[in-house]
């Protein structure tokens, strides 16, 4: 079984709106529904679990029914951090999945994940045993020790990759990682890939896209709206 675990338990402080960003409507549809639809429509995905704010669980279920997200099987309350929310989602699947089942962890506010990104993640997983979506860094990068005021240290950009989601692992590997994190006192890692790296695991990259943006700020929201109405010119390869 292949399960998409969507994290949608943040309160969206940086967005500065009255409701969590994942429930803001774009084109008469909540952001989290846009994301669920991407996995609903992918033929390799068998089921979806969403970890969200406890006060929004029933609302999310109602949206799933309204927009015919038939693959949604579980909605569980999240925790105070992303790491804790993922752990709670995995715990909810303990009675449902085998260790060899596949879990794709994905940001609920990363709605433009394409079918190609999902497929490439699965291809990389089957080849390497895990997959973390990433894109190469194309900007010149400096490291600053004074909160971004100045720097005289550059980092070669060809060595840098920006990770996105999904992150694809076996269910058993993810459970192991979170159990080890509890034993070692590792808390509030930025993502599943950084948790794995802290535990000594190699990260294998699958192909991402600049369009696979994470909606965190109002600027991101405006870019998302623009991309929904943009199609690649036919003459472009």
PDB file of N, CA and C in Angstrom, residues 165-212:
ATOM      1  N   UNK A 165       8.875  18.553  -0.677  1.00  0.00           N
ATOM      2  CA  UNK A 165       8.214  17.279  -0.395  1.00  0.00           C
ATOM      3  C   UNK A 165       7.517  16.850  -1.678  1.00  0.00           C
ATOM      4  N   UNK A 166       7.219  15.546  -1.834  1.00  0.00           N
ATOM      5  CA  UNK A 166       7.165  14.508  -0.805  1.00  0.00           C
ATOM      6  C   UNK A 166       8.517  13.917  -0.424  1.00  0.00           C
ATOM      7  N   UNK A 167       8.525  13.324   0.799  1.00  0.00           N
ATOM      8  CA  UNK A 167       9.609  12.479   1.276  1.00  0.00           C
ATOM      9  C   UNK A 167       9.033  11.068   1.374  1.00  0.00           C
ATOM     10  N   UNK A 168       9.668  10.122   0.721  1.00  0.00           N
ATOM     11  CA  UNK A 168       9.101   8.779   0.614  1.00  0.00           C
ATOM     12  C   UNK A 168      10.004   7.753   1.300  1.00  0.00           C
ATOM     13  N   UNK A 169       9.411   7.021   2.245  1.00  0.00           N
ATOM     14  CA  UNK A 169      10.117   5.992   3.008  1.00  0.00           C
ATOM     15  C   UNK A 169       9.170   4.821   3.262  1.00  0.00           C
ATOM     16  N   UNK A 170       9.722   3.708   3.708  1.00  0.00           N
ATOM     17  CA  UNK A 170       8.843   2.646   4.187  1.00  0.00           C
ATOM     18  C   UNK A 170       8.247   3.099   5.517  1.00  0.00           C
ATOM     19  N   UNK A 171       7.091   2.561   5.819  1.00  0.00           N
ATOM     20  CA  UNK A 171       6.436   2.880   7.079  1.00  0.00           C
ATOM     21  C   UNK A 171       7.322   2.473   8.254  1.00  0.00           C
ATOM     22  N   UNK A 172       7.951   1.307   8.141  1.00  0.00           N
ATOM     23  CA  UNK A 172       8.816   0.822   9.208  1.00  0.00           C
ATOM     24  C   UNK A 172       9.999   1.744   9.457  1.00  0.00           C
ATOM     25  N   UNK A 173      10.593   2.294   8.391  1.00  0.00           N
ATOM     26  CA  UNK A 173      11.740   3.191   8.538  1.00  0.00           C
ATOM     27  C   UNK A 173      11.334   4.485   9.229  1.00  0.00           C
ATOM     28  N   UNK A 174      10.176   5.006   8.879  1.00  0.00           N
ATOM     29  CA  UNK A 174       9.705   6.233   9.506  1.00  0.00           C
ATOM     30  C   UNK A 174       9.399   6.017  10.987  1.00  0.00           C
ATOM     31  N   UNK A 175       8.771   4.899  11.315  1.00  0.00           N
ATOM     32  CA  UNK A 175       8.509   4.596  12.725  1.00  0.00           C
ATOM     33  C   UNK A 175       9.817   4.507  13.499  1.00  0.00           C
ATOM     34  N   UNK A 176      10.793   3.814  12.910  1.00  0.00           N
ATOM     35  CA  UNK A 176      12.108   3.687  13.553  1.00  0.00           C
ATOM     36  C   UNK A 176      12.712   5.059  13.811  1.00  0.00           C
ATOM     37  N   UNK A 177      12.653   5.942  12.822  1.00  0.00           N
ATOM     38  CA  UNK A 177      13.261   7.266  12.954  1.00  0.00           C
ATOM     39  C   UNK A 177      12.638   8.053  14.095  1.00  0.00           C
ATOM     40  N   UNK A 178      11.328   8.004  14.211  1.00  0.00           N
ATOM     41  CA  UNK A 178      10.663   8.777  15.263  1.00  0.00           C
ATOM     42  C   UNK A 178      10.859   8.145  16.637  1.00  0.00           C
ATOM     43  N   UNK A 179      10.976   6.839  16.693  1.00  0.00           N
ATOM     44  CA  UNK A 179      11.291   6.187  17.965  1.00  0.00           C
ATOM     45  C   UNK A 179      12.710   6.540  18.407  1.00  0.00           C
ATOM     46  N   UNK A 180      13.646   6.556  17.451  1.00  0.00           N
ATOM     47  CA  UNK A 180      15.021   6.942  17.761  1.00  0.00           C
ATOM     48  C   UNK A 180      15.091   8.405  18.191  1.00  0.00           C
ATOM     49  N   UNK A 181      14.302   9.247  17.553  1.00  0.00           N
ATOM     50  CA  UNK A 181      14.288  10.671  17.912  1.00  0.00           C
ATOM     51  C   UNK A 181      13.856  10.854  19.362  1.00  0.00           C
ATOM     52  N   UNK A 182      12.858  10.099  19.782  1.00  0.00           N
ATOM     53  CA  UNK A 182      12.404  10.191  21.170  1.00  0.00           C
ATOM     54  C   UNK A 182      13.485   9.725  22.137  1.00  0.00           C
ATOM     55  N   UNK A 183      14.180   8.649  21.772  1.00  0.00           N
ATOM     56  CA  UNK A 183      15.252   8.127  22.631  1.00  0.00           C
ATOM     57  C   UNK A 183      16.396   9.126  22.764  1.00  0.00           C
ATOM     58  N   UNK A 184      16.731   9.805  21.654  1.00  0.00           N
ATOM     59  CA  UNK A 184      17.881  10.694  21.620  1.00  0.00           C
ATOM     60  C   UNK A 184      17.536  12.143  21.959  1.00  0.00           C
ATOM     61  N   UNK A 185      16.260  12.431  22.191  1.00  0.00           N
ATOM     62  CA  UNK A 185      15.860  13.790  22.519  1.00  0.00           C
ATOM     63  C   UNK A 185      15.912  14.743  21.343  1.00  0.00           C
ATOM     64  N   UNK A 186      15.741  14.211  20.126  1.00  0.00           N
ATOM     65  CA  UNK A 186      15.721  15.054  18.928  1.00  0.00           C
ATOM     66  C   UNK A 186      14.304  15.569  18.734  1.00  0.00           C
ATOM     67  N   UNK A 187      14.136  16.873  18.764  1.00  0.00           N
ATOM     68  CA  UNK A 187      12.798  17.457  18.678  1.00  0.00           C
ATOM     69  C   UNK A 187      12.772  18.582  17.642  1.00  0.00           C
ATOM     70  N   UNK A 188      11.626  18.735  17.017  1.00  0.00           N
ATOM     71  CA  UNK A 188      11.368  19.872  16.125  1.00  0.00           C
ATOM     72  C   UNK A 188      12.376  19.976  14.984  1.00  0.00           C
ATOM     73  N   UNK A 189      12.686  18.846  14.344  1.00  0.00           N
ATOM     74  CA  UNK A 189      13.496  18.911  13.132  1.00  0.00           C
ATOM     75  C   UNK A 189      12.685  19.578  12.027  1.00  0.00           C
ATOM     76  N   UNK A 190      13.390  20.189  11.074  1.00  0.00           N
ATOM     77  CA  UNK A 190      12.712  20.965  10.037  1.00  0.00           C
ATOM     78  C   UNK A 190      11.892  20.091   9.103  1.00  0.00           C
ATOM     79  N   UNK A 191      12.320  18.842   8.896  1.00  0.00           N
ATOM     80  CA  UNK A 191      11.625  17.950   7.965  1.00  0.00           C
ATOM     81  C   UNK A 191      12.079  16.514   8.233  1.00  0.00           C
ATOM     82  N   UNK A 192      11.374  15.566   7.620  1.00  0.00           N
ATOM     83  CA  UNK A 192      11.741  14.161   7.803  1.00  0.00           C
ATOM     84  C   UNK A 192      13.160  13.881   7.323  1.00  0.00           C
ATOM     85  N   UNK A 193      13.574  14.572   6.250  1.00  0.00           N
ATOM     86  CA  UNK A 193      14.921  14.334   5.726  1.00  0.00           C
ATOM     87  C   UNK A 193      15.991  14.804   6.695  1.00  0.00           C
ATOM     88  N   UNK A 194      15.754  15.905   7.416  1.00  0.00           N
ATOM     89  CA  UNK A 194      16.750  16.360   8.382  1.00  0.00           C
ATOM     90  C   UNK A 194      16.798  15.443   9.590  1.00  0.00           C
ATOM     91  N   UNK A 195      15.658  14.876   9.964  1.00  0.00           N
ATOM     92  CA  UNK A 195      15.644  13.881  11.040  1.00  0.00           C
ATOM     93  C   UNK A 195      16.458  12.662  10.626  1.00  0.00           C
ATOM     94  N   UNK A 196      16.234  12.187   9.406  1.00  0.00           N
ATOM     95  CA  UNK A 196      16.986  11.034   8.925  1.00  0.00           C
ATOM     96  C   UNK A 196      18.482  11.339   8.889  1.00  0.00           C
ATOM     97  N   UNK A 197      18.834  12.532   8.449  1.00  0.00           N
ATOM     98  CA  UNK A 197      20.252  12.914   8.377  1.00  0.00           C
ATOM     99  C   UNK A 197      20.871  12.947   9.772  1.00  0.00           C
ATOM    100  N   UNK A 198      20.140  13.461  10.753  1.00  0.00           N
ATOM    101  CA  UNK A 198      20.652  13.491  12.124  1.00  0.00           C
ATOM    102  C   UNK A 198      20.856  12.086  12.675  1.00  0.00           C
ATOM    103  N   UNK A 199      20.102  11.126  12.142  1.00  0.00           N
ATOM    104  CA  UNK A 199      20.230   9.741  12.584  1.00  0.00           C
ATOM    105  C   UNK A 199      21.242   8.964  11.754  1.00  0.00           C
ATOM    106  N   UNK A 200      21.975   9.665  10.889  1.00  0.00           N
ATOM    107  CA  UNK A 200      23.035   9.039  10.131  1.00  0.00           C
ATOM    108  C   UNK A 200      22.626   8.412   8.819  1.00  0.00           C
ATOM    109  N   UNK A 201      21.413   8.703   8.364  1.00  0.00           N
ATOM    110  CA  UNK A 201      20.917   8.122   7.122  1.00  0.00           C
ATOM    111  C   UNK A 201      21.311   8.980   5.912  1.00  0.00           C
ATOM    112  N   UNK A 202      21.590   8.322   4.798  1.00  0.00           N
ATOM    113  CA  UNK A 202      21.864   9.025   3.545  1.00  0.00           C
ATOM    114  C   UNK A 202      20.552   9.483   2.918  1.00  0.00           C
ATOM    115  N   UNK A 203      20.549  10.704   2.390  1.00  0.00           N
ATOM    116  CA  UNK A 203      19.368  11.250   1.731  1.00  0.00           C
ATOM    117  C   UNK A 203      19.530  11.097   0.217  1.00  0.00           C
ATOM    118  N   UNK A 204      18.556  10.492  -0.429  1.00  0.00           N
ATOM    119  CA  UNK A 204      18.562  10.306  -1.879  1.00  0.00           C
ATOM    120  C   UNK A 204      17.536  11.248  -2.496  1.00  0.00           C
ATOM    121  N   UNK A 205      17.968  12.018  -3.491  1.00  0.00           N
ATOM    122  CA  UNK A 205      17.118  13.054  -4.062  1.00  0.00           C
ATOM    123  C   UNK A 205      16.315  12.545  -5.249  1.00  0.00           C
ATOM    124  N   UNK A 206      15.033  12.904  -5.270  1.00  0.00           N
ATOM    125  CA  UNK A 206      14.203  12.754  -6.462  1.00  0.00           C
ATOM    126  C   UNK A 206      13.944  14.140  -7.032  1.00  0.00           C
ATOM    127  N   UNK A 207      13.393  14.180  -8.227  1.00  0.00           N
ATOM    128  CA  UNK A 207      13.295  15.443  -8.973  1.00  0.00           C
ATOM    129  C   UNK A 207      12.107  16.289  -8.517  1.00  0.00           C
ATOM    130  N   UNK A 208      12.393  17.546  -8.178  1.00  0.00           N
ATOM    131  CA  UNK A 208      11.352  18.489  -7.799  1.00  0.00           C
ATOM    132  C   UNK A 208      11.121  19.537  -8.869  1.00  0.00           C
ATOM    133  N   UNK A 209      10.520  20.649  -8.483  1.00  0.00           N
ATOM    134  CA  UNK A 209      10.212  21.719  -9.436  1.00  0.00           C
ATOM    135  C   UNK A 209      10.037  23.023  -8.681  1.00  0.00           C
ATOM    136  N   UNK A 210      10.405  24.119  -9.321  1.00  0.00           N
ATOM    137  CA  UNK A 210      10.167  25.437  -8.729  1.00  0.00           C
ATOM    138  C   UNK A 210       8.670  25.686  -8.529  1.00  0.00           C
ATOM    139  N   UNK A 211       7.833  25.052  -9.360  1.00  0.00           N
ATOM    140  CA  UNK A 211       6.386  25.242  -9.217  1.00  0.00           C
ATOM    141  C   UNK A 211       5.839  24.548  -7.971  1.00  0.00           C
ATOM    142  N   UNK A 212       6.588  23.609  -7.434  1.00  0.00           N
ATOM    143  CA  UNK A 212       6.152  22.863  -6.252  1.00  0.00           C
ATOM    144  C   UNK A 212       6.414  23.698  -4.998  1.00  0.00           C
TER     145      UNK A 212
END
